[in-house]
Every structure is written in structure tokens, then in C-alpha cells.
Tab-separated table of C-alpha atoms in Angstrom:
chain	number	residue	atom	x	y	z
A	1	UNK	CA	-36.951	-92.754	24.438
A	2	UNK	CA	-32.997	-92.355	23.712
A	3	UNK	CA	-31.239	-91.356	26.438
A	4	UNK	CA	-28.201	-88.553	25.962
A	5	UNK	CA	-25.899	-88.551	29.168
A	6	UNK	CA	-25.128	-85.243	30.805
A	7	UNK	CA	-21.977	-83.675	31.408
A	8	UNK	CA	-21.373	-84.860	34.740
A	9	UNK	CA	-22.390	-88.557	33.826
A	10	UNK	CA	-19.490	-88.648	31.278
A	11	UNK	CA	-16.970	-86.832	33.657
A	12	UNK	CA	-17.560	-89.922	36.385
A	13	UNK	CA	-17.984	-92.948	33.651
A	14	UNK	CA	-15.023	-95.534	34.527
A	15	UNK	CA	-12.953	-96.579	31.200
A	16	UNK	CA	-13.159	-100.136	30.746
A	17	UNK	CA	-10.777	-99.980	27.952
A	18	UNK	CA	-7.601	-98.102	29.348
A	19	UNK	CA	-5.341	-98.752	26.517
A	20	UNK	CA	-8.382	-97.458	24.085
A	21	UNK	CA	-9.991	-95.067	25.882
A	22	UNK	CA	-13.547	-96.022	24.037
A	23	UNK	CA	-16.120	-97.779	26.560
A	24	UNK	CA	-16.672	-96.357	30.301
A	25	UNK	CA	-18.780	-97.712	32.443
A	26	UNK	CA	-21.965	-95.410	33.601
A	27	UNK	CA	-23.309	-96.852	36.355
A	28	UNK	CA	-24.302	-100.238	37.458
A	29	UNK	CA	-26.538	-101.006	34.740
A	30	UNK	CA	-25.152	-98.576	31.577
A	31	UNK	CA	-21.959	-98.277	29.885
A	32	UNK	CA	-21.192	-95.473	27.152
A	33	UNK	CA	-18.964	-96.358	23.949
A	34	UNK	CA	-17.498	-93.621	22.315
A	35	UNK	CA	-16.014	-92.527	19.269
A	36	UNK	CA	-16.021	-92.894	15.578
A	37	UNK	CA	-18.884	-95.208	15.406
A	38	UNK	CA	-21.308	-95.996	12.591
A	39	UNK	CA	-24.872	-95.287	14.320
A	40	UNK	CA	-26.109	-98.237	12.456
A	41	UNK	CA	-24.461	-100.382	14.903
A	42	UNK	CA	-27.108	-99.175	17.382
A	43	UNK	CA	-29.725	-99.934	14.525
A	44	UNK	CA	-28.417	-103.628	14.217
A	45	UNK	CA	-28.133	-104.337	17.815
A	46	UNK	CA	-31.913	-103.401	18.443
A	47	UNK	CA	-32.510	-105.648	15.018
A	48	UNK	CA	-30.890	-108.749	16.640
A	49	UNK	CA	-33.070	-108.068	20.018
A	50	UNK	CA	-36.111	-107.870	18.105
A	51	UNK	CA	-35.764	-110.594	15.430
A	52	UNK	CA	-33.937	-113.014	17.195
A	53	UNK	CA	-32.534	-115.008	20.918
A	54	UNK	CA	-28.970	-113.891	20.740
A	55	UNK	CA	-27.752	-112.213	23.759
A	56	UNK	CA	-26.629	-108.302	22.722
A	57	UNK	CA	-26.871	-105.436	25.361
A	58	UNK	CA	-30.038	-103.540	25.176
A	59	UNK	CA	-29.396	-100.154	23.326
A	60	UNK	CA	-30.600	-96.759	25.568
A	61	UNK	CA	-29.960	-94.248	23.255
A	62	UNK	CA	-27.385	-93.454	20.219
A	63	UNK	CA	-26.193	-90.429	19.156
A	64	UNK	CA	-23.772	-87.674	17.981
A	65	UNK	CA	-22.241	-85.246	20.062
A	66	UNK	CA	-21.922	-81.956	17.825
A	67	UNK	CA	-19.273	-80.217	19.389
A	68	UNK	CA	-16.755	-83.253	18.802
A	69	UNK	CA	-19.177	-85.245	16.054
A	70	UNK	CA	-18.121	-88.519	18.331
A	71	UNK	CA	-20.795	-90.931	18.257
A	72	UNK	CA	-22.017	-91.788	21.687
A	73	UNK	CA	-23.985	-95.465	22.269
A	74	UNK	CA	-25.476	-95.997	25.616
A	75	UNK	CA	-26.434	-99.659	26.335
A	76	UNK	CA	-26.426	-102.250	28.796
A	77	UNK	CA	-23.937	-103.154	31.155
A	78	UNK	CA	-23.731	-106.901	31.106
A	79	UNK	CA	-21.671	-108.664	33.862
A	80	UNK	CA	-19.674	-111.071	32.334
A	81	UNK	CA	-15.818	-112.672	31.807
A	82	UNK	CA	-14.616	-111.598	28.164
A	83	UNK	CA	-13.988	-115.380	26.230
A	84	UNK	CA	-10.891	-114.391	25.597
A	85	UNK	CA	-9.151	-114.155	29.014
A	86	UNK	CA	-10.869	-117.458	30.325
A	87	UNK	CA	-10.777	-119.918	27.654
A	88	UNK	CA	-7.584	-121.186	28.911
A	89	UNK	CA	-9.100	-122.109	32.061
A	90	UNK	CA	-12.266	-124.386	30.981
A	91	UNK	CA	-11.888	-127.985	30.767
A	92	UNK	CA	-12.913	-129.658	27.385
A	93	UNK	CA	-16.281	-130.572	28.000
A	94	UNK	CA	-17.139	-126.690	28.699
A	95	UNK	CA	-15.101	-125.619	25.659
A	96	UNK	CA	-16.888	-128.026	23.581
A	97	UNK	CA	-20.155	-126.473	25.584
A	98	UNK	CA	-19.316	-122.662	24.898
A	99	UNK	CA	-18.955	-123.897	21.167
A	100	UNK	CA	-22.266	-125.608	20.693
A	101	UNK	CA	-23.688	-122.227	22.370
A	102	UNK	CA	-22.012	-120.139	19.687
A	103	UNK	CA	-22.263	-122.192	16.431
A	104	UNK	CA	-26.655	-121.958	17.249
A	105	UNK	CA	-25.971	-118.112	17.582
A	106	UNK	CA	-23.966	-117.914	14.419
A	107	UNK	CA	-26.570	-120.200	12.996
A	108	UNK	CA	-29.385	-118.165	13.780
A	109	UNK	CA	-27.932	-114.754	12.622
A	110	UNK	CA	-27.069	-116.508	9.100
A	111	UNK	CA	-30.677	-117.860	8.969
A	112	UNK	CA	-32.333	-114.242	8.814
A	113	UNK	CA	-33.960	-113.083	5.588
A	114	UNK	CA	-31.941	-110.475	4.241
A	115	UNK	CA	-33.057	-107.363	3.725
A	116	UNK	CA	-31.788	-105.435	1.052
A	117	UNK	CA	-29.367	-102.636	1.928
A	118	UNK	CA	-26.233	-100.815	0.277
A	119	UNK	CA	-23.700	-100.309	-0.729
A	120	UNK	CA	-24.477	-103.065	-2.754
A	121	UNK	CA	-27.175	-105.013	-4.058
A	122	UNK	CA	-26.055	-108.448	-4.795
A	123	UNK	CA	-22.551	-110.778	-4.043
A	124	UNK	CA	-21.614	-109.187	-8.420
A	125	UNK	CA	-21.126	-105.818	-6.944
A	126	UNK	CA	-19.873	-106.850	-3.931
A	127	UNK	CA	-16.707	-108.872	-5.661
A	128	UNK	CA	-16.686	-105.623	-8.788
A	129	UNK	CA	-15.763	-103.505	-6.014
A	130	UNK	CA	-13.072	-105.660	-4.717
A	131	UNK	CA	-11.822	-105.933	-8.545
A	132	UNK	CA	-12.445	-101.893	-8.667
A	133	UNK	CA	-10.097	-101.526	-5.469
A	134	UNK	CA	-7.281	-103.889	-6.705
A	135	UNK	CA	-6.921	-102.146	-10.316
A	136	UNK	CA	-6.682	-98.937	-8.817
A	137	UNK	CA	-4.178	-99.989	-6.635
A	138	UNK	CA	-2.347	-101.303	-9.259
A	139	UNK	CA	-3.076	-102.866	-13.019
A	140	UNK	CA	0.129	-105.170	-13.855
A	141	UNK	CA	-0.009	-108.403	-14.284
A	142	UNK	CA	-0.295	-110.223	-10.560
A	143	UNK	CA	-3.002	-107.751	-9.410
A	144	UNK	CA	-4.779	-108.694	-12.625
A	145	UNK	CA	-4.578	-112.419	-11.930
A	146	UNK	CA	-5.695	-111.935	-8.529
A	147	UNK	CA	-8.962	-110.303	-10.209
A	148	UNK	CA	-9.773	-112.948	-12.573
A	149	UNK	CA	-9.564	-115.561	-9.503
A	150	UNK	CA	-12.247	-113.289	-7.478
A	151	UNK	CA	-14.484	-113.482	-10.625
A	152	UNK	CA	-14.084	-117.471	-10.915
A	153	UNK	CA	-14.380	-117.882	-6.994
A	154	UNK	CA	-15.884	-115.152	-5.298
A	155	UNK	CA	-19.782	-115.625	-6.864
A	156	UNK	CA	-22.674	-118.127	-5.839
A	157	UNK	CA	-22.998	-117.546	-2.464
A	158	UNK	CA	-26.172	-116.410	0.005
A	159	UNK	CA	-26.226	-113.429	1.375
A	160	UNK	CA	-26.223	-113.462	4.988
A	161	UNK	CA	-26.181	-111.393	8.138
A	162	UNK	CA	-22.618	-111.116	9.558
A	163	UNK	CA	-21.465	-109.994	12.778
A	164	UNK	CA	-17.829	-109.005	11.180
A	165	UNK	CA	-15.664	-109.470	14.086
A	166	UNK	CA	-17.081	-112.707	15.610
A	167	UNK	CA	-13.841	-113.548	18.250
A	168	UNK	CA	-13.741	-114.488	21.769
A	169	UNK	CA	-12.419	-110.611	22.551
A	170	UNK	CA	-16.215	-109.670	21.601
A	171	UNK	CA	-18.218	-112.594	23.623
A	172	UNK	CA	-19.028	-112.683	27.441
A	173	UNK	CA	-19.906	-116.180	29.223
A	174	UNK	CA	-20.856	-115.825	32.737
A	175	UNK	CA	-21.262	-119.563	34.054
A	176	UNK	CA	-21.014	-121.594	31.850
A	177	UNK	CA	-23.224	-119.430	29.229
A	178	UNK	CA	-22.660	-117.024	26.713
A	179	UNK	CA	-24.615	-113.797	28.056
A	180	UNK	CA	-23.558	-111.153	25.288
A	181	UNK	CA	-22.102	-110.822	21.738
A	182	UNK	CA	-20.400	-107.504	21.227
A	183	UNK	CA	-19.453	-104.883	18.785
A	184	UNK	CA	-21.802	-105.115	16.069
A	185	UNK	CA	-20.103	-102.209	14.196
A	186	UNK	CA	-18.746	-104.414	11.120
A	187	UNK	CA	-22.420	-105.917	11.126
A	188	UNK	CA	-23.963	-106.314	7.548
A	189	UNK	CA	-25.520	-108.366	5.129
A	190	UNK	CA	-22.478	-109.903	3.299
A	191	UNK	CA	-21.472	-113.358	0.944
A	192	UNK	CA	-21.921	-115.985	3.503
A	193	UNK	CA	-17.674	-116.687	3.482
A	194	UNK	CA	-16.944	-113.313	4.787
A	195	UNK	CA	-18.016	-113.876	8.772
A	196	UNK	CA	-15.381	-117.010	8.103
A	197	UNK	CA	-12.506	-114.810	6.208
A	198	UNK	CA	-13.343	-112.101	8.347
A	199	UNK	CA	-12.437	-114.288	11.526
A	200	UNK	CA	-9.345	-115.329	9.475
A	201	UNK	CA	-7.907	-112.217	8.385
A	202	UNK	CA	-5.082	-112.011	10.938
A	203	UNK	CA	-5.052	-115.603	12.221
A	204	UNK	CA	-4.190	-115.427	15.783
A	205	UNK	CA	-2.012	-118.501	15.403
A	206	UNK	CA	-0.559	-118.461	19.034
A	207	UNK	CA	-3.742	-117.918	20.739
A	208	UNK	CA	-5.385	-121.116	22.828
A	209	UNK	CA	-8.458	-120.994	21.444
A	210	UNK	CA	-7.712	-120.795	17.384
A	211	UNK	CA	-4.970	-124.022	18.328
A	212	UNK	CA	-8.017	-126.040	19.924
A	213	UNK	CA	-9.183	-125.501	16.419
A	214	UNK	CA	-12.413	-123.234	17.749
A	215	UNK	CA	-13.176	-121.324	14.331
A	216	UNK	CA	-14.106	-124.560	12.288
A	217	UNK	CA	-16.149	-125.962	14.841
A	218	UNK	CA	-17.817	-122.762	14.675
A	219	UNK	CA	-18.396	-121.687	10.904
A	220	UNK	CA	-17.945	-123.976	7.775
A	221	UNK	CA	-14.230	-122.971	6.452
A	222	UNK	CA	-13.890	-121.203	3.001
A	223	UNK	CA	-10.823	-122.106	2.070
A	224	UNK	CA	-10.818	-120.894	-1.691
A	225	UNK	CA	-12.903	-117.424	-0.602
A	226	UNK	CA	-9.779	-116.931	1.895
A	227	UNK	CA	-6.615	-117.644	-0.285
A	228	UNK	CA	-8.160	-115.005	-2.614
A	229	UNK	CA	-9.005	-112.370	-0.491
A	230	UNK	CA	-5.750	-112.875	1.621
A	231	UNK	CA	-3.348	-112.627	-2.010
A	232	UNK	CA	-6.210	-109.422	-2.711
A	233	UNK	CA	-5.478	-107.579	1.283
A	234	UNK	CA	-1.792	-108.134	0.560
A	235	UNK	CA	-2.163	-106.051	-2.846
A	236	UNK	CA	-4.952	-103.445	-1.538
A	237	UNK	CA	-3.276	-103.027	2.261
């Protein structure tokens, strides 16, 4: 049954997130995120419980408040440090550890059977729309060059199921395990390069974990897939 938290539930929630204001803790066991969510990512999450062993907070309930058409998801509270704020403090052999933990949960998530969903039906649409975005952006003579190198690079891949935002800001470890992968709002069945670009698209150069060279040991690197999407964000964004 999905549960919808009352009035007074929401005025007592703690924010989690000051600086966002998204994600308040319930109670001990539920927290509530809030805002201008896809309600698919409630949809995914219960796939991943169901289908597979990675950790993901149960999902309660998931809907859309009328009055302010904010979508509400009420899951599990997981105790748990975020990745982020204590790689810096394990020693090598648990950083290697935490790594082997995640490259079996990416692993399994890529090893799913897709099933066929939009807004497109194959990796040929996927990389037209791309072209689509860059030409209305702008047809001259770069942007057109940029196109012609998604045609020759940007095909033959499997189609996988992507998390979309796979960094340590969206894992929790508790002892030496990884207890919870978060945010499954960019989730989708994608060309198997994108979880790798995706991870890529702002390199966090400075951070401790990217400089112990984390992402490769993670996910085979697509170089090619991410000089050509980077020269196609700096056109489109």
C-alpha cells in the first residue's frame, strides 16, 4: 500500500539537505524526497529490489502533491556515511575493497535484460536525437563535424541499465560495506558508454577519489564516446 504523509509529518521531517532543501528525514526508519521528481524513479528503485542484490532504500509510497504538483517519494532511511565525505579516510586495502563492492553492483545492473522503453527504441535514435539537438542549435560547419563523428562513433553498443549519476555523493558504506545506492532519477536503459560519460561529464579533477583513479577501476573507459559527447555538450550547453 503507498503511503502519503500527513500534514503534520511533513511540518516535523528534519532536512538532510540544508543547502537543497529536497530530502527530510521522517522518522527513524522513513525519509521524504521532494520536488521535481520523475515518479519513475520510484518505479526503478522497486525494479532493482525485485530483480536484483543491490542495496537501494525500500520505496513506501510515491506520489504527487496537487496543490504544489511536487512529487513526494517516501522510502527507507538507511544509516550510513555518504562515500564521498569518508573516502579520504580509508586506507588502500578498504578503498580497493569499497571498489570491488561497486564494480559487482555496476556489473549486475549492466547484466539485466533490457526491456524496451522510450523515448527511444534502439542506440540509432538515441545518437539522431543528439544530431537533431546539435543542428538546431546551430548548422555551420563545426557543429556539423561534430555530427558526422557521433554517426561514425556513437553506434554498436548494448543497451544497458544505467544508474546516471553513479558517484560517491550517491553511495552509503556503513563498515566497511556499501549499504545503499541513491538517486535513481537519471536511471534508464541507455548505450552502455553513457553510465561512463555520464560519470565524466564534469570531471571532479581535485577530488580524492577520481585522483586514486576510482572511475576506471569501476567501469571500462570510453574514451572515443566521451571526446564526442564532451565537443557535442560544449555546442548544445
Amino acid at each position: 500500500m503507498s503511503r502519503v504523509l500527513t500534514a503534520e509529518e511533513l511540518e516535523r521531517a528534519i532536512n538532510l539537505l540544508p543547502d537543497i532543501g529536497t530530502v527530510k528525514k521522517n522518522d527513524d526508519n522513513t525519509i521524504l524526497k521532494v520536488g521535481s521528481y520523475r515518479l519513475s524513479e520510484a518505479a526503478t528503485m522497486q525494479y532493482i529490489a525485485e530483480n536484483t542484490t543491490i542495496p537501494v532504500p525500500k520505496v513506501y509510497g510515491s506520489y504527487k502533491d496537487e496543490k504544489t504538483q511536487k512529487t513526494h517519494l517516501v522510502m527507507e532511511y538507511i544509516e550510513g556515511d555518504c562515500l564521498e565525505d569518508v573516502w579520504e579516510d580509508f586506507g588502500l586495502e578498504k578503498k580497493e575493497d569499497i571498489i570491488s563492492q561497486l564494480k559487482r553492483i555496476l556489473d549486475e545492473l549492466r547484466s539485466l535484460e533490457e526491456t524496451p522503453r522510450g523515448p527511444y527504441s534502439s542506440e540509432e535514435e538515441f545518437s539522431q536525437g543528439i544530431i537533431d539537438t546539435l543542428l538546431e542549435k546551430e548548422a555551420t560547419a563545426f557543429p556539423r563535424l561534430v555530427c558526422e563523428m557521433v554517426q561514425d562513433i556513437l553506434k554498436g553498443h548494448k543497451i544497458v541499465l544505467t544508474h546516471g549519476d553513479f558517484l560517491p555523493r550517491n553511495i552509503l558504506v556503513k563498515d566497511g560495506k556499501v549499504v545503499a545506492i541513491l538517486d535513481w532519477e537519471m536511471a534508464g536503459w541507455y548505450p552502455e558508454y553513457w553510465e561512463y560519460t555520464k560519470i565524466m561529464y564534469r570531471p571532479p579533477y581535485l577530488k580524492s577519489w577520481f585522483k586514486d583513479g576510482m572511475v576506471n577501476k569501476l567501469i571500462k573507459p570510453y574514451y572515443a564516446e566521451l571526446a564526442v559527447l564532451m565537443q557535442a555538450r560544449q555546442l548544445i550547453w
